[in-house]
Coordinates of C-alpha atoms and ligand atoms in Angstrom, one line a residue:
X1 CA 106.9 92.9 117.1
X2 CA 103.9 95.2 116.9
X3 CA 101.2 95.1 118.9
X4 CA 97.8 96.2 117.6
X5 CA 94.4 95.9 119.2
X6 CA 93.1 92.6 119.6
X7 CA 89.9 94.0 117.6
X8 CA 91.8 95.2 114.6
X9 CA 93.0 91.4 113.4
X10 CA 88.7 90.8 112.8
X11 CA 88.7 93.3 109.7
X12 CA 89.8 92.6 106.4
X13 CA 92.4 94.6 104.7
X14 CA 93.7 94.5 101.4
X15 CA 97.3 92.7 101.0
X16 CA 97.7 92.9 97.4
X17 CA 96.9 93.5 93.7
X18 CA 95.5 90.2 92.9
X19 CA 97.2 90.1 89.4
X20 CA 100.5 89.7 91.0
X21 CA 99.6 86.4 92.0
X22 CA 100.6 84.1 89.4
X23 CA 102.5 81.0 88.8
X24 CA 105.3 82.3 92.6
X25 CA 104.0 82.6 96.1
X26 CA 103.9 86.4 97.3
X27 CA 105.2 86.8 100.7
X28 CA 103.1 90.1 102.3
X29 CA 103.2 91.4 105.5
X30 CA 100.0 92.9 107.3
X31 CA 99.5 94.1 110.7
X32 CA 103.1 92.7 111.4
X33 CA 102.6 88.9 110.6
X34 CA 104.2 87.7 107.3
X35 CA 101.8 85.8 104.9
X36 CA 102.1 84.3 101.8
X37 CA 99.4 84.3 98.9
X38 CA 99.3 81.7 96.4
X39 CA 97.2 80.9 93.3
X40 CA 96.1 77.0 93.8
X41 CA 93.2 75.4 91.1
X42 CA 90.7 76.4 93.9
X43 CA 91.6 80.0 93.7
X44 CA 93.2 82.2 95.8
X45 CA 94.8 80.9 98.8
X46 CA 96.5 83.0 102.0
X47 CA 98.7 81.7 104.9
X48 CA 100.9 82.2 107.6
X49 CA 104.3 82.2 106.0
X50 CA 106.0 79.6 108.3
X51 CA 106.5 75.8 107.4
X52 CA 105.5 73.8 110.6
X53 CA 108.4 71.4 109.7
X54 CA 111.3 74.1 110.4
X55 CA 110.0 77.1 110.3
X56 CA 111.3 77.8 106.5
X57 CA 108.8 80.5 104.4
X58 CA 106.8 78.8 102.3
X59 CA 106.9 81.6 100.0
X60 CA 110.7 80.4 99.4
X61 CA 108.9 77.7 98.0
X62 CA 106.9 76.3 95.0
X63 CA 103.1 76.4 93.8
X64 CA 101.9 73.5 92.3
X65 CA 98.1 73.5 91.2
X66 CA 97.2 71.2 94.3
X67 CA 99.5 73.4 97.2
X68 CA 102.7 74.7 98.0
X69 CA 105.7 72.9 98.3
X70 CA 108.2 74.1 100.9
X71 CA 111.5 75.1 99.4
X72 CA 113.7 72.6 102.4
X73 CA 112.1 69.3 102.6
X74 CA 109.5 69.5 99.9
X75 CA 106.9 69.2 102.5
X76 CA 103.5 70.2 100.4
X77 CA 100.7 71.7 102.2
X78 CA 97.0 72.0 100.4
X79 CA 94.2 74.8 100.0
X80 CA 93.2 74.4 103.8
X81 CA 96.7 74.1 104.9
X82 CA 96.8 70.4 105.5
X83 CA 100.1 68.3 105.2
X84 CA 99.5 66.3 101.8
X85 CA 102.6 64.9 101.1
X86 CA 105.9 64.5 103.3
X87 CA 108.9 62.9 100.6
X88 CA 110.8 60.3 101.8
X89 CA 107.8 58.6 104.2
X90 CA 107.0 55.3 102.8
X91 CA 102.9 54.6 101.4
X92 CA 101.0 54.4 104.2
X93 CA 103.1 56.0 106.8
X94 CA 101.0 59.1 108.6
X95 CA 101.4 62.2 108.2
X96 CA 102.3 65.3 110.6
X97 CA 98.3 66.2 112.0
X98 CA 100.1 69.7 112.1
X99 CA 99.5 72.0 109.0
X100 CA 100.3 75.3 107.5
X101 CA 98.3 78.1 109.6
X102 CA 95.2 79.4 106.7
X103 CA 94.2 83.2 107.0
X104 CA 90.7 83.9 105.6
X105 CA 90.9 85.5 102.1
X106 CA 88.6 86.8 99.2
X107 CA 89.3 88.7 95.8
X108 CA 87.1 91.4 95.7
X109 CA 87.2 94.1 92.9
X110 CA 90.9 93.4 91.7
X111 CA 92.5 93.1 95.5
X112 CA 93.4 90.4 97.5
X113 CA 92.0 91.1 101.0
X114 CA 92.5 89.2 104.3
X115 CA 91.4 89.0 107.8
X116 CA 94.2 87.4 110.1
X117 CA 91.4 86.3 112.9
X118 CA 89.9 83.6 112.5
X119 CA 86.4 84.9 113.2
X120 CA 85.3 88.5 112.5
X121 CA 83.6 90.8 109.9
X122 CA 82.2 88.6 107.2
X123 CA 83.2 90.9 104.7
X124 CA 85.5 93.9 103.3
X125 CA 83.4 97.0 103.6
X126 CA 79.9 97.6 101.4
X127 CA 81.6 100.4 99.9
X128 CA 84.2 97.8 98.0
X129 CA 81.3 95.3 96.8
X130 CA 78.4 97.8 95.4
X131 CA 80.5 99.2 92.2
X132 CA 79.4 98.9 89.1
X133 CA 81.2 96.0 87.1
X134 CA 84.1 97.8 85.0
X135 CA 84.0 101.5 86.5
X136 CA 87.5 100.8 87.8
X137 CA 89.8 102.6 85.7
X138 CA 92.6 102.4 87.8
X139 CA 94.3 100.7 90.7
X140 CA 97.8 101.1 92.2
X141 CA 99.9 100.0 95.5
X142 CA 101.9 102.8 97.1
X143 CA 103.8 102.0 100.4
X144 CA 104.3 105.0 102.6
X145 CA 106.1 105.4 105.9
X146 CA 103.8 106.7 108.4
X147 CA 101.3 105.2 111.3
X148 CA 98.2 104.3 110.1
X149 CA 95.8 106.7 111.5
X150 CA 97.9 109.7 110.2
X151 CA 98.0 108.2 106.9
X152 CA 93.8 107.6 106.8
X153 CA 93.8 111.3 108.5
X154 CA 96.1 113.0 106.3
X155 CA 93.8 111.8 102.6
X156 CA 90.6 112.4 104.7
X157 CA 91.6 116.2 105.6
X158 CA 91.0 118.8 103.3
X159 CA 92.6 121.5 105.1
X160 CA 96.4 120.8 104.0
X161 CA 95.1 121.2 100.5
X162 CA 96.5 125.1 100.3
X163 CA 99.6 124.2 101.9
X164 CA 100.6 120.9 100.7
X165 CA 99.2 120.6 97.1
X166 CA 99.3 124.5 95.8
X167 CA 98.1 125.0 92.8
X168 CA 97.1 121.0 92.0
X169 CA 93.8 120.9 94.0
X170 CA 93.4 124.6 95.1
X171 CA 95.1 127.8 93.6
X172 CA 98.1 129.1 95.2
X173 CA 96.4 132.2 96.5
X174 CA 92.7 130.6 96.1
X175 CA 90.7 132.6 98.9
X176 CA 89.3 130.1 101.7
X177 CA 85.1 129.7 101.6
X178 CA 83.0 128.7 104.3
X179 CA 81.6 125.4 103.8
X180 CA 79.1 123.4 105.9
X181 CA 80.6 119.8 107.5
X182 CA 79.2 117.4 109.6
X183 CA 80.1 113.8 110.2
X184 CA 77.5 110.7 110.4
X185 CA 77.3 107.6 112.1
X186 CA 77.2 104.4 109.6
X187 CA 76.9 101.0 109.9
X188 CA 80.2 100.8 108.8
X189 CA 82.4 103.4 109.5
X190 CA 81.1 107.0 109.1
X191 CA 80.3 109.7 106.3
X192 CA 81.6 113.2 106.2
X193 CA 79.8 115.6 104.4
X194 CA 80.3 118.7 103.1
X195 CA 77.8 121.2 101.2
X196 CA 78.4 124.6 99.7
X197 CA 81.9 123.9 98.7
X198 CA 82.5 126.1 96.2
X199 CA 84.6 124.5 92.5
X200 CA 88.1 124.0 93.4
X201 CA 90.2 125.9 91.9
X202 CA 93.2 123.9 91.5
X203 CA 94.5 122.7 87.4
X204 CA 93.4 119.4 88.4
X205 CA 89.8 120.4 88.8
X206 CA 89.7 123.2 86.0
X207 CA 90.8 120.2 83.4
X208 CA 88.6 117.2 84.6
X209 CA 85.9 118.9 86.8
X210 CA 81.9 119.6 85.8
X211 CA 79.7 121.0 88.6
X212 CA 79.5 119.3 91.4
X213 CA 76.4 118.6 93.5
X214 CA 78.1 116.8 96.6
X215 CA 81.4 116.1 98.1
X216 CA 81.5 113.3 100.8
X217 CA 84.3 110.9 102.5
X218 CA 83.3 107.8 103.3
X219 CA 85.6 105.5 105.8
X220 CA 84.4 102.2 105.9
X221 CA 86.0 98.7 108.3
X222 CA 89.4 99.6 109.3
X223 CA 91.0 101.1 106.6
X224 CA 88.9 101.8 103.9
X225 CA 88.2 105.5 102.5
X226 CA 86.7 106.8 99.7
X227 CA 86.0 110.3 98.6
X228 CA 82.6 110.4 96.3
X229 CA 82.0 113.4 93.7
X230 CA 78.6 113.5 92.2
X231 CA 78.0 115.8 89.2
X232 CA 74.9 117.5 87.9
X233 CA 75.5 115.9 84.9
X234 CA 75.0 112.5 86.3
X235 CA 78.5 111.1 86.7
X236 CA 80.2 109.9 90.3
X237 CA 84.1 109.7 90.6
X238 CA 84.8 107.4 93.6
X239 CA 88.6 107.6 94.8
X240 CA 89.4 105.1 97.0
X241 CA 92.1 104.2 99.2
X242 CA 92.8 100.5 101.3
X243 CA 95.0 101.5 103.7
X244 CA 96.8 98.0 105.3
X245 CA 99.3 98.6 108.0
X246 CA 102.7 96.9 107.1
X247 CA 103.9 97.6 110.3
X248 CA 103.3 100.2 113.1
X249 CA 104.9 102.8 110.8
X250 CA 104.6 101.7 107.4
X251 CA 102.0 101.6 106.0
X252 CA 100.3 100.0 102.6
X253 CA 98.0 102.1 100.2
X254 CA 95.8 100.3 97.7
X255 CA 94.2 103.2 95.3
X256 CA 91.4 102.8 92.7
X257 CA 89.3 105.3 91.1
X258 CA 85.8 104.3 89.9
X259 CA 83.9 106.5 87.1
X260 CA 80.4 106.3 86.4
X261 CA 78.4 107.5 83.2
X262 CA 80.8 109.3 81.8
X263 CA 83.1 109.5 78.8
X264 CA 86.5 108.0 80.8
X265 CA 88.3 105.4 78.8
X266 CA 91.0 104.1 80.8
X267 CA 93.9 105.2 78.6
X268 CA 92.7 108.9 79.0
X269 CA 92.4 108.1 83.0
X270 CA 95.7 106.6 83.0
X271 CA 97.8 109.2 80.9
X272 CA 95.9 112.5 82.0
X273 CA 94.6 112.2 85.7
X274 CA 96.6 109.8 87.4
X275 CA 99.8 111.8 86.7
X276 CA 98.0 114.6 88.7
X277 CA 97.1 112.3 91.7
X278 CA 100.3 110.4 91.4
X279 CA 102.0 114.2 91.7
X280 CA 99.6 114.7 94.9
X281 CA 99.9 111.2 96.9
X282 CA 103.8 112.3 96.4
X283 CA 103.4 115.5 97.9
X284 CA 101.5 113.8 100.9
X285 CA 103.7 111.1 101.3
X286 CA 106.5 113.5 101.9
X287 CA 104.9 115.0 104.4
X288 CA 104.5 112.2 106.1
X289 CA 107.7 111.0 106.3
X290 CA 108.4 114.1 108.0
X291 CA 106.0 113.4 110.5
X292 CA 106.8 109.8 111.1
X293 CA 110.5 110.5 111.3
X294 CA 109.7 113.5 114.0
X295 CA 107.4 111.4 115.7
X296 CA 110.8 109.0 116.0
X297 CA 112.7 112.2 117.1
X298 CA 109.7 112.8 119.7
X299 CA 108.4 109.8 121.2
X300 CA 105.2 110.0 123.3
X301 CA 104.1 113.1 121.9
X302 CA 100.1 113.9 121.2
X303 CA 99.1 116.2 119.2
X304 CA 96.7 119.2 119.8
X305 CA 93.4 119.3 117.4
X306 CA 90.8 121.4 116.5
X307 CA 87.1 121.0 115.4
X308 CA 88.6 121.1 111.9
X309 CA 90.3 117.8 112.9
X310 CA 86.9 116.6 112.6
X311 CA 88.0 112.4 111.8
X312 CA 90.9 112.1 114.6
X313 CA 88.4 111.5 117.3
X314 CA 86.5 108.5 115.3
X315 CA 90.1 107.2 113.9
X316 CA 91.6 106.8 117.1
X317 CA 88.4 105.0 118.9
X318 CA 88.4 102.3 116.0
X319 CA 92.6 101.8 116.2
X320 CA 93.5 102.5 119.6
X321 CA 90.8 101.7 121.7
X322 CA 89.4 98.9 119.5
X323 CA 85.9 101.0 120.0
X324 CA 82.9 100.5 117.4
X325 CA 81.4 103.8 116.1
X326 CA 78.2 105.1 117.8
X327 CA 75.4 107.9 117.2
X328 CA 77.8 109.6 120.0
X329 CA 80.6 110.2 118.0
X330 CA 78.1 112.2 115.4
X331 CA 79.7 115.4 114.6
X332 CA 77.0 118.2 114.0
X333 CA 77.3 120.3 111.4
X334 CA 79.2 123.5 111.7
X335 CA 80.8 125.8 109.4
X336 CA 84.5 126.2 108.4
X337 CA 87.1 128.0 106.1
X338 CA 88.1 125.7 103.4
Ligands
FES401 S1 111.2 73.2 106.7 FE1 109.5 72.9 105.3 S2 109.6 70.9 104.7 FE2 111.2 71.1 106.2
FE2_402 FE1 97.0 115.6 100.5

């Protein structure tokens, strides 16, 4: 069993791709606790996957458009997880007071996301509901081994770009420039932000890139980070990434991209760029995999970090110590080698 902070079960986090809820229950896991999600006539519906007869998972069992019905007794538990019908009780007999345990859930841009306490944020991050109706042009689930703080540090560090992804982002032998970073405060997370980056020089770039006139990463709740490219002609490319811990080392990755005003039909999104991020989240994920299974190989171990680790510090307050974000943990700017 996993143990998390206590403060960590008050965010939401995404659990699936609501389009794969249909006529079956889905049986998820998030933070460690199996769930099941179910499409009832009152819309999308999330609980603890446990019957309170015996313990059998209701998503062994059946949707009907009123509840679920558990796959051992046919017990069948309603939207708010109340006992509706027991078969075999005569009309009139009670029934159990005891329901099926309800975890708060929304749709929200094409994702199902829950929150397993039963009081915390009100929402997913700002970052999820200001998009622009239909600038999502793509959305996948990856699951990666890993612990969740190096998987949100590993898509919010630029620095393995040379070493990891040569040639895709940056040019093999692309010469490092110095750029200006500094990270902010927000309400909800924090913003990095970096200024004189020079074009990247990577095929990925050279194909789909105009001039740029910012670069930021924005890390929203728990596990929600976005990286934000806004062009001199106008346009914004959002990538996103809802990271939901499966466990303590596996880890859930939700990805969408966003485009605004620009030319980006989906078809030429889904057949030209994705393969080139699809190539890079596979480069990443085998890295690590490396590090989780070392990490195995050498328990207890810290790392060492630098100011070029310049999320670790913020990461680790919000996961570990259950910490919320203050002016304090402000990085200034300064200047490194990218
Ligand atoms: S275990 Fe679910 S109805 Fe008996
Ligand atoms: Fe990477």
């Amino acid at each position: 069993m996993t143990t998390w902070h206590p403060s960590i079960s008050k965010r939401w986090f995404v659990a699936a791709i609501a389009d794969k809820i249909g006529h079956k229950p889905l049986a998820v896991t998030v933070l460690g606790r199996p769930l099941v999600l179910m499409r009832l006539d009152s819309g999308i519906v999330a609980m603890e996957d446990r019957c309170p007869h015996r313990q059998v998972p209701l998503s062994a069992g059946r949707v009907t458009p009123t509840g679920i019905e558990c796959a051992y007794h046919g017990w069948v538990f309603g939207a708010d997880g109340r006992c509706k019908a027991v078969p075999g009780l005569a009309q009139g007999d009670c029934l159990p007071k005891v329901g099926a345990r309800t975890i708060a859930v929304r749709e929200l841009d094409g994702m199902v996301w829950v929150r397993l306490a039963a009081e915390g944020d009100a929402a997913p991050p700002e970052m999820v509901a200001k998009f622009l109706p239909d600038s999502r042009k793509f959305l996948n689930q990856l699951h990666w081994r890993g612990y969740i703080v190096d998987v949100i540090e590993n898509f919010l560090d630029p620095l393995h770009t040379h070493t990891v992804h040569p040639g895709l982002v940056r040019k093999p032998d692309a010469p490092r420039s110095a750029v200006r970073v500094k990270l902010d405060i927000t309400g909800e997370g924090f913003v990095v932000n970096y200024r004189d980056q020079a074009a990247q020089s990577g095929i990925l770039f050279r194909l789909f890139e105009s001039p740029r006139v910012s670069e930021k990463l924005h890390f929203a709740g728990a596990g929600s980070a976005q990286i934000e490219y806004v062009y001199a002609n106008g346009s914004v490319i959002r990538i996103t990434l809802h990271f939901t811990p499966e466990t303590q080392d596996h880890t859930h990755v939700f990805t969408t991209m966003h485009v605004e005003n620009r030319w980006a039909p989906r078809w030429a999104v889904r057949w030209l760029v994705y393969p080139f991020l699809h190539k890079v989240a596979r480069q990443d994920e085998r890295t690590l995999e490396l590090q989780a299974m070392n990490q195995a190989r050498f328990p207890g171990k810290r790392g060492v970090s630098t100011r070029l680790d310049i999320v670790r510090a913020n990461l680790e307050k919000i996961w570990e110590q259950g910490e919320p974000l203050t002016d304090a943990d402000a990085v200034p700017e300064s200047v490194i080698y990218l």
